[in-house]
PDB file of C-alpha atoms in Angstrom:
ATOM      1  CA  MET A   1      80.967 109.112  68.092  1.00 42.00           C
ATOM      2  CA  THR A   2      81.929 111.317  71.042  1.00 64.00           C
ATOM      3  CA  THR A   3      79.753 111.318  74.130  1.00 85.00           C
ATOM      4  CA  SER A   4      78.928 114.658  75.706  1.00 95.00           C
ATOM      5  CA  PRO A   5      80.099 115.204  79.279  1.00 97.00           C
ATOM      6  CA  TYR A   6      77.544 114.748  82.018  1.00 97.00           C
ATOM      7  CA  PRO A   7      76.252 118.211  83.007  1.00 98.00           C
ATOM      8  CA  VAL A   8      75.782 119.354  86.603  1.00 98.00           C
ATOM      9  CA  VAL A   9      74.539 122.828  87.509  1.00 98.00           C
ATOM     10  CA  LEU A  10      76.202 124.364  90.548  1.00 98.00           C
ATOM     11  CA  ASP A  11      73.860 127.220  91.454  1.00 98.00           C
ATOM     12  CA  LEU A  12      75.566 129.695  93.790  1.00 98.00           C
ATOM     13  CA  ALA A  13      72.676 132.184  93.937  1.00 97.00           C
ATOM     14  CA  GLY A  14      72.368 133.361  97.518  1.00 97.00           C
ATOM     15  CA  VAL A  15      75.754 131.973  98.576  1.00 97.00           C
ATOM     16  CA  THR A  16      77.443 134.479 100.881  1.00 94.00           C
ATOM     17  CA  ASP A  17      80.376 132.577 102.357  1.00 96.00           C
ATOM     18  CA  LYS A  18      82.761 129.653 101.969  1.00 97.00           C
ATOM     19  CA  ALA A  19      80.650 127.306 104.098  1.00 97.00           C
ATOM     20  CA  ALA A  20      77.614 127.825 101.860  1.00 97.00           C
ATOM     21  CA  LEU A  21      79.745 127.365  98.725  1.00 97.00           C
ATOM     22  CA  MET A  22      81.076 124.065 100.070  1.00 97.00           C
ATOM     23  CA  ASP A  23      77.589 122.888 101.077  1.00 97.00           C
ATOM     24  CA  ARG A  24      76.132 123.825  97.696  1.00 97.00           C
ATOM     25  CA  THR A  25      78.988 122.066  95.872  1.00 97.00           C
ATOM     26  CA  ALA A  26      78.690 118.929  98.009  1.00 97.00           C
ATOM     27  CA  SER A  27      74.961 118.832  97.316  1.00 97.00           C
ATOM     28  CA  ALA A  28      75.172 119.508  93.562  1.00 97.00           C
ATOM     29  CA  LEU A  29      77.844 116.845  93.036  1.00 96.00           C
ATOM     30  CA  ASP A  30      76.489 114.470  95.693  1.00 94.00           C
ATOM     31  CA  LEU A  31      79.947 114.328  97.265  1.00 94.00           C
ATOM     32  CA  PRO A  32      80.563 111.746  99.980  1.00 91.00           C
ATOM     33  CA  ASP A  33      79.997 112.557 103.648  1.00 90.00           C
ATOM     34  CA  TRP A  34      83.749 112.628 104.233  1.00 91.00           C
ATOM     35  CA  PHE A  35      84.160 115.629 101.886  1.00 93.00           C
ATOM     36  CA  GLY A  36      86.282 117.992 103.998  1.00 94.00           C
ATOM     37  CA  ARG A  37      84.633 121.302 102.981  1.00 95.00           C
ATOM     38  CA  ASN A  38      87.940 123.124 102.574  1.00 97.00           C
ATOM     39  CA  TRP A  39      89.723 124.415  99.473  1.00 97.00           C
ATOM     40  CA  ASP A  40      92.097 121.450  99.118  1.00 96.00           C
ATOM     41  CA  ALA A  41      89.250 118.969  99.543  1.00 96.00           C
ATOM     42  CA  LEU A  42      87.250 120.841  96.901  1.00 97.00           C
ATOM     43  CA  THR A  43      90.097 120.670  94.389  1.00 96.00           C
ATOM     44  CA  ASP A  44      90.790 117.017  95.193  1.00 95.00           C
ATOM     45  CA  SER A  45      87.122 116.032  94.847  1.00 95.00           C
ATOM     46  CA  LEU A  46      86.703 117.864  91.568  1.00 96.00           C
ATOM     47  CA  ARG A  47      89.710 116.090  90.052  1.00 95.00           C
ATOM     48  CA  ASP A  48      88.693 112.635  91.346  1.00 95.00           C
ATOM     49  CA  PRO A  49      86.253 110.833  89.008  1.00 96.00           C
ATOM     50  CA  SER A  50      85.616 108.194  91.674  1.00 95.00           C
ATOM     51  CA  VAL A  51      83.498 110.723  93.633  1.00 95.00           C
ATOM     52  CA  TRP A  52      81.725 112.219  90.613  1.00 95.00           C
ATOM     53  CA  PRO A  53      78.128 111.341  89.820  1.00 94.00           C
ATOM     54  CA  PRO A  54      78.165 107.804  88.364  1.00 94.00           C
ATOM     55  CA  GLU A  55      76.879 109.057  84.997  1.00 94.00           C
ATOM     56  CA  ALA A  56      79.992 111.243  84.631  1.00 95.00           C
ATOM     57  CA  VAL A  57      82.638 108.601  85.216  1.00 91.00           C
ATOM     58  CA  ASP A  58      82.748 107.331  81.618  1.00 92.00           C
ATOM     59  CA  ARG A  59      81.507 110.518  79.933  1.00 95.00           C
ATOM     60  CA  GLY A  60      83.377 113.286  81.715  1.00 97.00           C
ATOM     61  CA  LEU A  61      81.873 116.009  83.872  1.00 98.00           C
ATOM     62  CA  LEU A  62      80.712 119.487  82.905  1.00 98.00           C
ATOM     63  CA  ILE A  63      80.021 121.728  85.897  1.00 98.00           C
ATOM     64  CA  VAL A  64      78.088 124.848  84.953  1.00 98.00           C
ATOM     65  CA  VAL A  65      78.407 127.415  87.744  1.00 98.00           C
ATOM     66  CA  THR A  66      75.456 129.802  87.837  1.00 98.00           C
ATOM     67  CA  GLY A  67      74.574 132.661  90.164  1.00 98.00           C
ATOM     68  CA  TRP A  68      78.202 133.188  91.185  1.00 97.00           C
ATOM     69  CA  GLN A  69      78.371 136.953  90.609  1.00 97.00           C
ATOM     70  CA  GLY A  70      76.908 137.954  93.993  1.00 97.00           C
ATOM     71  CA  TYR A  71      79.372 135.764  95.853  1.00 97.00           C
ATOM     72  CA  ALA A  72      82.220 137.129  93.735  1.00 97.00           C
ATOM     73  CA  ARG A  73      81.209 140.699  94.636  1.00 96.00           C
ATOM     74  CA  SER A  74      80.636 140.115  98.344  1.00 96.00           C
ATOM     75  CA  ARG A  75      83.636 137.852  98.974  1.00 97.00           C
ATOM     76  CA  PRO A  76      86.165 138.561  96.195  1.00 97.00           C
ATOM     77  CA  ASP A  77      89.102 136.858  97.927  1.00 97.00           C
ATOM     78  CA  GLU A  78      87.105 133.701  98.619  1.00 97.00           C
ATOM     79  CA  TRP A  79      85.709 133.721  95.095  1.00 98.00           C
ATOM     80  CA  GLU A  80      89.211 133.995  93.654  1.00 98.00           C
ATOM     81  CA  THR A  81      90.255 130.966  95.708  1.00 98.00           C
ATOM     82  CA  ALA A  82      87.182 129.032  94.536  1.00 98.00           C
ATOM     83  CA  ARG A  83      87.799 130.026  90.923  1.00 97.00           C
ATOM     84  CA  GLN A  84      91.402 128.886  91.254  1.00 97.00           C
ATOM     85  CA  ALA A  85      90.265 125.551  92.724  1.00 97.00           C
ATOM     86  CA  PHE A  86      87.967 125.059  89.708  1.00 98.00           C
ATOM     87  CA  ALA A  87      90.783 126.004  87.314  1.00 97.00           C
ATOM     88  CA  ASP A  88      93.381 123.774  89.001  1.00 97.00           C
ATOM     89  CA  ALA A  89      91.067 120.769  89.103  1.00 97.00           C
ATOM     90  CA  SER A  90      90.071 121.113  85.458  1.00 96.00           C
ATOM     91  CA  ALA A  91      93.720 121.585  84.432  1.00 97.00           C
ATOM     92  CA  ASP A  92      94.649 118.359  86.248  1.00 95.00           C
ATOM     93  CA  GLU A  93      91.670 116.262  85.109  1.00 96.00           C
ATOM     94  CA  PRO A  94      91.043 116.394  81.341  1.00 95.00           C
ATOM     95  CA  ALA A  95      87.548 114.880  81.705  1.00 97.00           C
ATOM     96  CA  LEU A  96      86.437 117.841  83.858  1.00 98.00           C
ATOM     97  CA  THR A  97      85.191 121.148  82.499  1.00 97.00           C
ATOM     98  CA  VAL A  98      84.004 123.979  84.741  1.00 98.00           C
ATOM     99  CA  ALA A  99      82.083 126.740  82.968  1.00 98.00           C
ATOM    100  CA  LEU A 100      80.972 130.013  84.549  1.00 97.00           C
ATOM    101  CA  ALA A 101      77.566 131.044  83.241  1.00 97.00           C
ATOM    102  CA  LEU A 102      77.469 134.764  82.517  1.00 93.00           C
ATOM    103  CA  ARG A 103      73.800 135.383  83.181  1.00 76.00           C
TER     104      ARG A 103
END
């Protein structure tokens, strides 16, 4: 029997800049205080199961990103970098899935 990955919702509604994205991500994933709040630190944290929520370590992690469209419209270059960080981390860590909710 396969266990479903542990789901975490990353709600980006109202996020207008990189700092808010990093804060929201750190909060949603309960990242450690030493999380660097930069693009490399984001990618590294997403691909590191040792900093995931404890319930995700053995099951895998599913991050469902909601409310991202406003950020993508207002800061397209930043959003592209964030999207690439999500893609790179999930490509490097098979137990990680990042899904963008379309509504």
